[in-house]
Coordinates of C-alpha atoms in Angstrom, one line a residue:
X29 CA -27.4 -159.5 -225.2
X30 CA -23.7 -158.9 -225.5
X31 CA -23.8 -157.8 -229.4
X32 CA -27.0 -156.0 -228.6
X33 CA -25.0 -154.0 -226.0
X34 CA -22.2 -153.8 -228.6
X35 CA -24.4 -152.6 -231.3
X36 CA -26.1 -149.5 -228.9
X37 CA -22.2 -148.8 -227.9
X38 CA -21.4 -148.9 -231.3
X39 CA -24.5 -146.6 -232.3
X40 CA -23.4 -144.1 -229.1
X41 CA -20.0 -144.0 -230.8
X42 CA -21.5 -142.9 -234.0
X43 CA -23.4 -140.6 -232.4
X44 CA -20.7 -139.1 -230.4
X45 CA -18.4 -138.7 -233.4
X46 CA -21.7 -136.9 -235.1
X47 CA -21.5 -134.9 -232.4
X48 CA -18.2 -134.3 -232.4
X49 CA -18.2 -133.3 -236.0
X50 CA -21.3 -131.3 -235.5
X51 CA -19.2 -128.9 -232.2
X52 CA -16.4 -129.0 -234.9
X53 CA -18.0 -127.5 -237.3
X54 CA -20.0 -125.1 -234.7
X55 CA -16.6 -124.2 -233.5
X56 CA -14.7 -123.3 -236.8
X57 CA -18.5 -121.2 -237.2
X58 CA -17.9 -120.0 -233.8
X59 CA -14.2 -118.9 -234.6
X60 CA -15.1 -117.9 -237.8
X61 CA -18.2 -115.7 -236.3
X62 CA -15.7 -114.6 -233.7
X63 CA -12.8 -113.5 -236.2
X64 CA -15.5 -111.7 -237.9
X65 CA -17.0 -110.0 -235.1
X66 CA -12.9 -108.9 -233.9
X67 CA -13.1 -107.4 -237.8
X68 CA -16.3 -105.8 -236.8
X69 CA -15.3 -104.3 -234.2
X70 CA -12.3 -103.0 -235.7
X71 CA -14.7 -101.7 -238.1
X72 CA -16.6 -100.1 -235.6
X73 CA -13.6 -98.7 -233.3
X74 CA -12.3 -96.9 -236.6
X75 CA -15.5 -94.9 -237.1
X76 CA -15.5 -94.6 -233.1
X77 CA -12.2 -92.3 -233.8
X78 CA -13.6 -91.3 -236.8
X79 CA -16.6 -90.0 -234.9
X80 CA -14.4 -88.6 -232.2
X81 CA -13.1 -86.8 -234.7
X82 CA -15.7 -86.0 -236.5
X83 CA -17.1 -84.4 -232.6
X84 CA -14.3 -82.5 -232.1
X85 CA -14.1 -80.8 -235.4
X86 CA -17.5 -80.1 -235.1
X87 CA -17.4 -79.0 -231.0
X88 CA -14.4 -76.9 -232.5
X89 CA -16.4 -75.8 -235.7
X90 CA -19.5 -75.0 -232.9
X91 CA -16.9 -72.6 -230.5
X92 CA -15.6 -71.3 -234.0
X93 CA -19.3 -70.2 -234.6
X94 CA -20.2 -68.9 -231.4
X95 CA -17.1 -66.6 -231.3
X96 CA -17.8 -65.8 -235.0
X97 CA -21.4 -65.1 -233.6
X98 CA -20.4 -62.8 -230.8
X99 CA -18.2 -60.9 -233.0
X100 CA -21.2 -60.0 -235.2
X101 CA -22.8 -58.9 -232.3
X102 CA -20.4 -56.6 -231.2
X103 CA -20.1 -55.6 -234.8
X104 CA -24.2 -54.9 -235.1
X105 CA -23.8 -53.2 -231.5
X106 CA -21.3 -51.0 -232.6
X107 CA -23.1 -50.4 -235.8
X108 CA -26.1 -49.8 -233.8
X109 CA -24.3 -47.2 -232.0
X110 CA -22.7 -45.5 -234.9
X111 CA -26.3 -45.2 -236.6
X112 CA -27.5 -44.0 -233.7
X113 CA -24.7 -41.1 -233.3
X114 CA -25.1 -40.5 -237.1
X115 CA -28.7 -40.0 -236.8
X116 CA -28.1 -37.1 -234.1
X117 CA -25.4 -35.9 -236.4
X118 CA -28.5 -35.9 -238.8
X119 CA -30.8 -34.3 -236.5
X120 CA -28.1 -31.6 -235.5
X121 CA -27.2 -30.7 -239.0
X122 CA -30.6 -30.6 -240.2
X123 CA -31.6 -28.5 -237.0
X124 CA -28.4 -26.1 -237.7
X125 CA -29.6 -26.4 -241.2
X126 CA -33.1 -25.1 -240.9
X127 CA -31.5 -22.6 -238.0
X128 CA -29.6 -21.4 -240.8
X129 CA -32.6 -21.1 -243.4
X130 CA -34.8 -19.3 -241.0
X131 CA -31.8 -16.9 -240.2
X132 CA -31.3 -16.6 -244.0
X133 CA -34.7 -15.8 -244.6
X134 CA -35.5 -13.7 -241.8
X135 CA -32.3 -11.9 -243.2
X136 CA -34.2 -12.1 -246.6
X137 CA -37.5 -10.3 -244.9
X138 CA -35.4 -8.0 -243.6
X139 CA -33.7 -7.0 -246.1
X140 CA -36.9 -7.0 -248.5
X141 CA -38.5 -4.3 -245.6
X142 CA -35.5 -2.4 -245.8
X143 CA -35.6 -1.7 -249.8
X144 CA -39.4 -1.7 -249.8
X145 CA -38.9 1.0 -247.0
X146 CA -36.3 2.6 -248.6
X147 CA -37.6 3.1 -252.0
X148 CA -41.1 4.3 -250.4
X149 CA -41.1 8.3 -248.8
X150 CA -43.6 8.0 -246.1
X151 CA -44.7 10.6 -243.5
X152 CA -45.2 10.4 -240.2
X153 CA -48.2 12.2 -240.0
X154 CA -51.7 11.9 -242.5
X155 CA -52.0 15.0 -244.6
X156 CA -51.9 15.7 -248.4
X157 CA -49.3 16.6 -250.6
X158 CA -49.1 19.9 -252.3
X159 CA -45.7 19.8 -254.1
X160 CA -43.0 17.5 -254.9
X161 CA -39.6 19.0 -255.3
X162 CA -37.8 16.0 -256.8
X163 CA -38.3 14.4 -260.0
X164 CA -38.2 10.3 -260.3
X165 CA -35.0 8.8 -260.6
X166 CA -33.3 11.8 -259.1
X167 CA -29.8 11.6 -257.0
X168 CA -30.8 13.5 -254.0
X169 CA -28.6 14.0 -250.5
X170 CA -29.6 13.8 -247.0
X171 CA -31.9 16.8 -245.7
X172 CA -32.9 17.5 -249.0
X173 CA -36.7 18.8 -249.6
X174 CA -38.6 16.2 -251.5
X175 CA -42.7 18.1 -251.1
X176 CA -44.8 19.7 -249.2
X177 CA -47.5 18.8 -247.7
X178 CA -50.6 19.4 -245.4
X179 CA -51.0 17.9 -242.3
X180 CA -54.7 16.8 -241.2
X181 CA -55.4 16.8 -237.6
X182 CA -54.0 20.1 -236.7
X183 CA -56.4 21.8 -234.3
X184 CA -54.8 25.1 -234.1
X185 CA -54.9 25.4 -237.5
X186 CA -52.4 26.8 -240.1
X187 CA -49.8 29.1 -239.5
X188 CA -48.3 32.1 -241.2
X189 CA -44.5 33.0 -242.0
X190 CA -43.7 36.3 -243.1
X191 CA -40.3 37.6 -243.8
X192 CA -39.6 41.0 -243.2
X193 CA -36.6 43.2 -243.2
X194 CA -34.1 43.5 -240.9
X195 CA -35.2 47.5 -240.4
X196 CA -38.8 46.8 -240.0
X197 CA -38.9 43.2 -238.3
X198 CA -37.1 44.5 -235.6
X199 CA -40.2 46.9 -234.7
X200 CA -42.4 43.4 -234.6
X201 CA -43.1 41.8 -231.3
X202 CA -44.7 38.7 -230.6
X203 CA -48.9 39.6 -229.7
X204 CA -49.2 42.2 -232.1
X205 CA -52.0 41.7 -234.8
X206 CA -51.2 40.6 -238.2
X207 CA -53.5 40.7 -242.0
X208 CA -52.1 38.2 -244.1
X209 CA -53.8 38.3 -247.7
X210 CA -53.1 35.8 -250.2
X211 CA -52.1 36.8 -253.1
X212 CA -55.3 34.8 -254.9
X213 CA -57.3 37.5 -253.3
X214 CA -57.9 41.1 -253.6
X215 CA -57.0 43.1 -250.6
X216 CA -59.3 46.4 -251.6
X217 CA -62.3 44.0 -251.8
X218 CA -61.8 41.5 -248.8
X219 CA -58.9 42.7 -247.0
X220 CA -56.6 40.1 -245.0
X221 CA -56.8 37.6 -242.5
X222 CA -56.5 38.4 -239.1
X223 CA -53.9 37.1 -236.8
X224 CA -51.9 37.4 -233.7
X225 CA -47.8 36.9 -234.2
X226 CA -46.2 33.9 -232.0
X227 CA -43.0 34.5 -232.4
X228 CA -39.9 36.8 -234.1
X229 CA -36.9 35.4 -234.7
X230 CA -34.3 36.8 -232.6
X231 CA -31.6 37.3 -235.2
X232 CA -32.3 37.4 -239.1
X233 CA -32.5 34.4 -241.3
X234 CA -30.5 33.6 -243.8
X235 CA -31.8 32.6 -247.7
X236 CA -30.7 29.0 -246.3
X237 CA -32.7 29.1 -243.2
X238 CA -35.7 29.8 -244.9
X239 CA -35.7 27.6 -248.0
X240 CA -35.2 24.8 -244.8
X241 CA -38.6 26.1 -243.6
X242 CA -40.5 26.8 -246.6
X243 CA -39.3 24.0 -248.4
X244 CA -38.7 25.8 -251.6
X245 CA -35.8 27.9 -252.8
X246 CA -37.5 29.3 -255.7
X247 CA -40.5 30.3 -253.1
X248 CA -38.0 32.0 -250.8
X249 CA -36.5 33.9 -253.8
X250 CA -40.0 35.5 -254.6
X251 CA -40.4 36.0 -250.3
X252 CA -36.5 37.7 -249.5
X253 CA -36.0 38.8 -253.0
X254 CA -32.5 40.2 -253.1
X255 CA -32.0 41.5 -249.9
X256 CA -30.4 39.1 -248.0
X257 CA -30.9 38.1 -244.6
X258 CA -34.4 38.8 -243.3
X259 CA -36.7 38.2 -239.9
X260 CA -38.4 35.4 -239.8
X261 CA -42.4 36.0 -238.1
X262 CA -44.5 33.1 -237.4
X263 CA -48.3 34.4 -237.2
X264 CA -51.6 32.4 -236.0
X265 CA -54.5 32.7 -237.9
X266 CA -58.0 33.8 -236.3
X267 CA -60.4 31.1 -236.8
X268 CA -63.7 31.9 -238.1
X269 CA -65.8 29.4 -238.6
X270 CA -69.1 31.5 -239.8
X271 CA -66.7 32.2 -242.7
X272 CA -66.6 29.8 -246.0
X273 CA -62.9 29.8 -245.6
X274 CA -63.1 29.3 -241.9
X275 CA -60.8 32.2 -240.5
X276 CA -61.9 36.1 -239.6
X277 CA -61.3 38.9 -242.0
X278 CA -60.0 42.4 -241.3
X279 CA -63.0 43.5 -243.9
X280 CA -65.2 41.5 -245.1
X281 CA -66.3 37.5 -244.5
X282 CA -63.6 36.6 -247.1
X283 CA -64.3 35.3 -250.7
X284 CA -65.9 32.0 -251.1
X285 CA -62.5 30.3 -251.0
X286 CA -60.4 27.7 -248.9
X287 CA -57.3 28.9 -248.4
X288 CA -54.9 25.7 -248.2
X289 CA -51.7 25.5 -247.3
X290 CA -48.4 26.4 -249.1
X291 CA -50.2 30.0 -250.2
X292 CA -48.5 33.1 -250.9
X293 CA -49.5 36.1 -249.4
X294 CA -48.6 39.7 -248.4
X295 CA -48.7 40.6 -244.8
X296 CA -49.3 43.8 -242.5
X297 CA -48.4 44.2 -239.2
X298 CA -49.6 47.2 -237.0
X299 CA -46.6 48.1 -234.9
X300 CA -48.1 51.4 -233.6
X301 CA -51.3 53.4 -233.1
X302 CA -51.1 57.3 -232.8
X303 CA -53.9 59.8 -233.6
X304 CA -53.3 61.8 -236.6
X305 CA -52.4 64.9 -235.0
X306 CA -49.2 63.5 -233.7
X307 CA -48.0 62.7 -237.0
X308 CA -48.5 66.0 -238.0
X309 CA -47.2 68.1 -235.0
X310 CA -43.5 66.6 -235.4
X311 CA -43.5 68.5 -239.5
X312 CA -45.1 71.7 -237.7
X313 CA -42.8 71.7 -235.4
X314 CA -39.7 71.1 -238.2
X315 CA -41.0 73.6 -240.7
X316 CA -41.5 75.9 -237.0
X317 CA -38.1 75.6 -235.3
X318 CA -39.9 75.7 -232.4
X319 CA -39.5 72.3 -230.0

């Protein structure tokens, strides 16, 4: 029983020491595992800082951006604005611009009137011309006579103007009758057309005065003649509308002719009426003596 007893302590003791061996060995695992896990986390506190760094490089990279950022905006705002203020530049300069045009061409349209009405002659009144005085091209001065001309619409139809001499115009007074024949027609056959003077000029006329009336020196020269200053008599003509030319005659109804404006003619104007006899009593009484 003894050896028995010996044998299971000796058999505990070999199991002990098995044990023993076996925590030995689990310890140097255990301080191995445990030297390797202080390596580890060596390891691992090195990327910690590493990481830490890496954080605040990129927090720093992050606020780097984000000022970066906000710069760009206030860049792109101010752009903004700039575009904005060049764009009612634009709008200013291309309103001023097409101000200008229109101005320019309204200048143009002006301008274009003004030569197409200054290289035109145009009356005031409808009528017909019956004589141009000036040849194309011609340099001609202010107030100078270019033509003639009828004017349509005149109810009081035309109007004579006779120059007389100083000696007998003075005898003429305005209502006394007139015959104006033209010098296209014959007096002896149709005598003249009737009229009733208007007016006598007060003072006489000079050549000047009456080529600005007529209209044409060489016309006045064949009316005055040579003798200078003459009274200027303005005549309306009797209308006679029975007649072909449409005024009365002294004689006859007229010849079968219109009479148009612009016409020569010769003129007679009653300035007295006496019965023969006193024309002759004033010889009767010079060749008498007797008064």
């Amino acid at each position: 029983q003894a050896e028995q007893e010996y044998r299971q302590a000796v058999q505990s003791i070999s199991e002990l020491e098995a044990q023993l061996k076996q925590l030995d060995v689990s310890e140097t695992e255990t301080e191995g595992t445990y030297v390797q896990n202080l390596s580890t986390i060596s390891d691992i506190q090195v990327k910690l800082e590493e990481l830490s760094v890496r954080e605040t490089e990129a927090q720093q990279k992050y606020l780097d951006n984000l000022n970066t950022i906000s710069q760009i905006r206030a860049q792109l705002q101010e752009l903004d604005t700039k575009e904005k203020r060049l764009d009612q530049k634009n709008l200013e300069s291309s309103n001023q611009r097409s101000n200008q045009i229109q101005d320019v061409k309204l200048e143009i349209a002006r301008l274009e009137k003004q030569v197409a009405d200054k290289s035109k002659i145009l009356s005031p009144y409808a009528g017909c011309v019956i004589e141009i005085a000036a040849a194309r091209g011609q340099v001609v001065q202010p107030g100078t006579q270019l033509g003639t001309m009828t004017v349509k619409g005149q109810s009081d139809g035309m109007e004579g103007i006779t120059y007389f001499s100083v000696k007998d115009g003075k005898k003429i007074q305005p209502g006394m009758l007139i015959q104006i024949t033209p010098d296209t027609v014959k007096r002896q056959r149709f005598g003249g057309i009737v009229g009733k003077i208007t007016s006598v000029s007060p003072y006489p006329v000079t050549r000047e005065g009456a080529a600005s009336v007529v209209g044409n020196p060489e016309v006045v020269d064949n009316l005055i003649g040579q003798g200078g200053a003459m009274i200027e008599v303005y005549a309306q003509l009797e209308a006679d509308y029975t007649t072909f030319s449409g005024y009365q005659w002294s004689s006859s109804d007229g010849p079968d002719l219109k009479i148009s404006a612009g016409t020569t003619t010769t003129a007679r104007v009653r300035v007295k009426e006496r019965v023969p006899i006193s024309f002759v009593l004033p010889i009767l009484r010079e060749w008498s003596g007797i008064y």
